PDB file of C-alpha atoms in Angstrom:
ATOM      1  CA  MET A  24      -3.862  -7.783  11.622  1.00  0.00           C
ATOM      2  CA  PRO A  25      -0.522  -6.804  12.865  1.00  0.00           C
ATOM      3  CA  LYS A  26       0.876  -3.334  11.934  1.00  0.00           C
ATOM      4  CA  LEU A  27       3.992  -2.791   9.955  1.00  0.00           C
ATOM      5  CA  VAL A  28       5.586   0.627  10.145  1.00  0.00           C
ATOM      6  CA  VAL A  29       6.525   1.289   6.530  1.00  0.00           C
ATOM      7  CA  CYS A  30       8.766   4.359   6.335  1.00  0.00           C
ATOM      8  CA  PRO A  31       8.406   8.561   7.483  1.00  0.00           C
ATOM      9  CA  VAL A  32       5.877  10.311   5.204  1.00  0.00           C
ATOM     10  CA  SER A  33       8.734  12.284   3.621  1.00  0.00           C
ATOM     11  CA  GLU A  34       9.985   9.092   2.076  1.00  0.00           C
ATOM     12  CA  ILE A  35       6.908   8.837  -0.070  1.00  0.00           C
ATOM     13  CA  PRO A  36       5.899  12.190  -1.834  1.00  0.00           C
ATOM     14  CA  PRO A  37       2.599  12.592  -3.172  1.00  0.00           C
ATOM     15  CA  GLY A  38       2.397  10.655  -6.092  1.00  0.00           C
ATOM     16  CA  GLY A  39       4.935   8.597  -5.229  1.00  0.00           C
ATOM     17  CA  ARG A  40       4.944   4.842  -4.234  1.00  0.00           C
ATOM     18  CA  LYS A  41       6.962   2.642  -2.175  1.00  0.00           C
ATOM     19  CA  LEU A  42       7.071  -1.026  -2.294  1.00  0.00           C
ATOM     20  CA  VAL A  43       7.428  -3.333   0.861  1.00  0.00           C
ATOM     21  CA  GLU A  44       7.178  -7.057   2.165  1.00  0.00           C
ATOM     22  CA  ALA A  45       5.596  -8.222   5.068  1.00  0.00           C
ATOM     23  CA  GLU A  46       4.928 -11.645   6.277  1.00  0.00           C
ATOM     24  CA  GLY A  47       5.716 -12.826   2.552  1.00  0.00           C
ATOM     25  CA  LYS A  48       3.201 -10.395   0.917  1.00  0.00           C
ATOM     26  CA  ARG A  49       4.346  -7.662  -1.500  1.00  0.00           C
ATOM     27  CA  ILE A  50       2.544  -4.522  -0.803  1.00  0.00           C
ATOM     28  CA  VAL A  51       2.644  -1.090  -2.850  1.00  0.00           C
ATOM     29  CA  VAL A  52       2.029   1.945  -0.966  1.00  0.00           C
ATOM     30  CA  PHE A  53       0.773   5.254  -2.482  1.00  0.00           C
ATOM     31  CA  ASN A  54       0.509   8.716  -1.560  1.00  0.00           C
ATOM     32  CA  LEU A  55      -2.427  10.529  -3.112  1.00  0.00           C
ATOM     33  CA  ALA A  56      -2.013  14.241  -2.200  1.00  0.00           C
ATOM     34  CA  GLY A  57      -1.409  13.049   1.478  1.00  0.00           C
ATOM     35  CA  GLU A  58      -3.360  10.450   1.590  1.00  0.00           C
ATOM     36  CA  PHE A  59      -1.906   6.897   1.830  1.00  0.00           C
ATOM     37  CA  TYR A  60      -3.321   3.399   0.145  1.00  0.00           C
ATOM     38  CA  ALA A  61      -1.779   0.371   0.102  1.00  0.00           C
ATOM     39  CA  LEU A  62      -2.405  -2.652  -2.364  1.00  0.00           C
ATOM     40  CA  SER A  63      -1.315  -6.070  -2.968  1.00  0.00           C
ATOM     41  CA  ASP A  64       1.531  -5.891  -5.820  1.00  0.00           C
ATOM     42  CA  ARG A  65       0.174  -8.509  -7.486  1.00  0.00           C
ATOM     43  CA  CYS A  66      -2.117  -8.086 -10.532  1.00  0.00           C
ATOM     44  CA  PRO A  67      -4.940 -10.601 -10.192  1.00  0.00           C
ATOM     45  CA  HIS A  68      -4.865 -11.465 -14.011  1.00  0.00           C
ATOM     46  CA  GLN A  69      -1.297 -13.080 -14.259  1.00  0.00           C
ATOM     47  CA  GLY A  70       0.356 -11.768 -11.499  1.00  0.00           C
ATOM     48  CA  GLY A  71       2.339  -9.116 -12.840  1.00  0.00           C
ATOM     49  CA  SER A  72       3.910  -6.490 -10.253  1.00  0.00           C
ATOM     50  CA  LEU A  73       1.412  -3.156  -9.881  1.00  0.00           C
ATOM     51  CA  CYS A  74       4.461  -1.168  -8.383  1.00  0.00           C
ATOM     52  CA  ALA A  75       6.289  -1.150 -11.845  1.00  0.00           C
ATOM     53  CA  GLY A  76       3.017   0.024 -13.578  1.00  0.00           C
ATOM     54  CA  LEU A  77       2.071   3.209 -14.755  1.00  0.00           C
ATOM     55  CA  VAL A  78       0.070   5.458 -12.397  1.00  0.00           C
ATOM     56  CA  SER A  79      -2.495   7.621 -14.567  1.00  0.00           C
ATOM     57  CA  GLY A  80      -6.202   9.085 -14.700  1.00  0.00           C
ATOM     58  CA  HIS A  81      -8.761   7.638 -16.734  1.00  0.00           C
ATOM     59  CA  VAL A  82     -10.849   9.038 -19.722  1.00  0.00           C
ATOM     60  CA  GLU A  83     -14.886   9.602 -19.143  1.00  0.00           C
ATOM     61  CA  SER A  84     -17.504  10.749 -21.773  1.00  0.00           C
ATOM     62  CA  HIS A  85     -20.846  11.239 -21.088  1.00  0.00           C
ATOM     63  CA  GLU A  86     -21.660  11.687 -24.537  1.00  0.00           C
ATOM     64  CA  PRO A  87     -19.915  10.622 -28.007  1.00  0.00           C
ATOM     65  CA  GLY A  88     -17.344  13.212 -28.809  1.00  0.00           C
ATOM     66  CA  VAL A  89     -17.086  14.788 -25.658  1.00  0.00           C
ATOM     67  CA  TYR A  90     -14.140  13.582 -23.110  1.00  0.00           C
ATOM     68  CA  HIS A  91     -12.551  14.293 -20.008  1.00  0.00           C
ATOM     69  CA  TYR A  92      -9.425  13.560 -18.095  1.00  0.00           C
ATOM     70  CA  ALA A  93     -10.236  12.662 -14.546  1.00  0.00           C
ATOM     71  CA  ARG A  94      -8.938  11.229 -11.265  1.00  0.00           C
ATOM     72  CA  ARG A  95      -5.230  12.136 -12.357  1.00  0.00           C
ATOM     73  CA  GLY A  96      -3.020   9.543 -10.626  1.00  0.00           C
ATOM     74  CA  GLU A  97      -5.377   7.464  -9.105  1.00  0.00           C
ATOM     75  CA  MET A  98      -5.371   4.530 -11.392  1.00  0.00           C
ATOM     76  CA  ILE A  99      -2.529   1.897 -11.584  1.00  0.00           C
ATOM     77  CA  ARG A 100      -2.039  -0.098 -14.824  1.00  0.00           C
ATOM     78  CA  CYS A 101      -0.405  -3.392 -14.691  1.00  0.00           C
ATOM     79  CA  PRO A 102       2.487  -3.369 -17.037  1.00  0.00           C
ATOM     80  CA  TRP A 103       1.962  -6.526 -18.472  1.00  0.00           C
ATOM     81  CA  HIS A 104      -1.586  -6.485 -20.010  1.00  0.00           C
ATOM     82  CA  TYR A 105      -2.768  -2.986 -18.952  1.00  0.00           C
ATOM     83  CA  TRP A 106      -5.253  -4.045 -16.519  1.00  0.00           C
ATOM     84  CA  GLU A 107      -6.371  -0.716 -14.472  1.00  0.00           C
ATOM     85  CA  PHE A 108      -7.215  -0.852 -10.999  1.00  0.00           C
ATOM     86  CA  ASP A 109      -8.405   2.505  -8.793  1.00  0.00           C
ATOM     87  CA  ILE A 110      -5.678   2.988  -6.040  1.00  0.00           C
ATOM     88  CA  ARG A 111      -8.065   4.271  -3.629  1.00  0.00           C
ATOM     89  CA  THR A 112     -10.508   1.282  -3.695  1.00  0.00           C
ATOM     90  CA  GLY A 113      -8.593  -1.586  -5.573  1.00  0.00           C
ATOM     91  CA  LYS A 114     -11.161  -2.299  -7.920  1.00  0.00           C
ATOM     92  CA  SER A 115     -10.676  -2.922 -11.490  1.00  0.00           C
ATOM     93  CA  TRP A 116     -12.155  -0.232 -13.787  1.00  0.00           C
ATOM     94  CA  PHE A 117     -13.467  -2.761 -16.374  1.00  0.00           C
ATOM     95  CA  ASP A 118     -15.199  -5.043 -13.828  1.00  0.00           C
ATOM     96  CA  PRO A 119     -15.319  -3.359 -10.610  1.00  0.00           C
ATOM     97  CA  LYS A 120     -17.765  -5.816  -9.170  1.00  0.00           C
ATOM     98  CA  ARG A 121     -15.637  -8.954  -9.671  1.00  0.00           C
ATOM     99  CA  VAL A 122     -12.225  -8.166 -10.259  1.00  0.00           C
ATOM    100  CA  GLN A 123     -10.367  -6.087  -7.777  1.00  0.00           C
ATOM    101  CA  VAL A 124      -6.483  -6.069  -6.181  1.00  0.00           C
ATOM    102  CA  ARG A 125      -6.435  -6.667  -2.667  1.00  0.00           C
ATOM    103  CA  GLN A 126      -6.323  -3.734  -0.471  1.00  0.00           C
ATOM    104  CA  PHE A 127      -4.999  -2.835   3.092  1.00  0.00           C
ATOM    105  CA  PRO A 128      -5.416  -0.462   5.548  1.00  0.00           C
ATOM    106  CA  ALA A 129      -2.900   2.384   5.337  1.00  0.00           C
ATOM    107  CA  HIS A 130      -2.515   5.368   7.534  1.00  0.00           C
ATOM    108  CA  VAL A 131      -0.442   7.745   9.165  1.00  0.00           C
ATOM    109  CA  GLU A 132       0.251   7.768  12.969  1.00  0.00           C
ATOM    110  CA  SER A 133       2.871  10.149  15.028  1.00  0.00           C
ATOM    111  CA  GLY A 134       6.493   8.892  15.783  1.00  0.00           C
ATOM    112  CA  ALA A 135       5.068   9.584  19.547  1.00  0.00           C
ATOM    113  CA  ALA A 136       2.015   7.004  19.199  1.00  0.00           C
ATOM    114  CA  LEU A 137       4.442   4.255  17.581  1.00  0.00           C
ATOM    115  CA  VAL A 138       6.656   4.640  20.562  1.00  0.00           C
ATOM    116  CA  GLU A 139       3.921   4.408  23.343  1.00  0.00           C
ATOM    117  CA  GLY A 140       2.424   1.226  22.096  1.00  0.00           C
ATOM    118  CA  PRO A 141       1.113  -1.560  21.686  1.00  0.00           C
ATOM    119  CA  TYR A 142       4.474  -2.622  21.424  1.00  0.00           C
ATOM    120  CA  THR A 143       6.548  -4.119  24.303  1.00  0.00           C
ATOM    121  CA  ALA A 144       9.903  -5.423  24.941  1.00  0.00           C
ATOM    122  CA  GLU A 145      10.496  -8.119  26.847  1.00  0.00           C
ATOM    123  CA  THR A 146      12.375  -7.287  30.087  1.00  0.00           C
ATOM    124  CA  PHE A 147      14.655  -9.366  32.705  1.00  0.00           C
ATOM    125  CA  PRO A 148      15.521  -8.491  36.126  1.00  0.00           C
ATOM    126  CA  VAL A 149      19.094  -7.569  36.595  1.00  0.00           C
ATOM    127  CA  ARG A 150      21.340  -7.366  39.696  1.00  0.00           C
ATOM    128  CA  VAL A 151      24.878  -6.063  40.451  1.00  0.00           C
ATOM    129  CA  GLU A 152      27.253  -8.791  42.250  1.00  0.00           C
ATOM    130  CA  ASP A 153      30.542  -7.031  43.048  1.00  0.00           C
ATOM    131  CA  ALA A 154      31.742  -5.358  39.741  1.00  0.00           C
ATOM    132  CA  TYR A 155      29.741  -7.870  37.646  1.00  0.00           C
ATOM    133  CA  VAL A 156      26.332  -7.580  35.725  1.00  0.00           C
ATOM    134  CA  VAL A 157      24.099 -10.366  35.614  1.00  0.00           C
ATOM    135  CA  VAL A 158      21.298 -10.979  33.495  1.00  0.00           C
ATOM    136  CA  GLU A 159      18.453 -13.590  34.662  1.00  0.00           C
ATOM    137  CA  ALA A 160      17.175 -15.117  32.009  1.00  0.00           C
TER     138      ALA A 160
END
């Protein structure tokens, strides 16, 4: 899978997100406390933009009448029909075994590592003739 350099880390603050396009795919990148996750921007239900959705946590209840708000900022809710997905895994909250959003690997690399490779530029031999520069293509 080809790499896509999205942006400097500082452009997506903790709790933030950024929408990018790569090879015709819309991908939303999330920063969860310095860890980066990437999901397809398309909700599997009817195609709503997850980038436009509300980020929240979820309510847990281990017994009737006792509620606990957990995983603050780790769930994305589709703005059309409120289907919820775990940002870390792409799995739906209501049926994690069958319904999920496509997840893409995301990580941080230093600028020096990006410059060193694996990218290569095509080069051409060059020679000087009198006062002219000629490129042999």
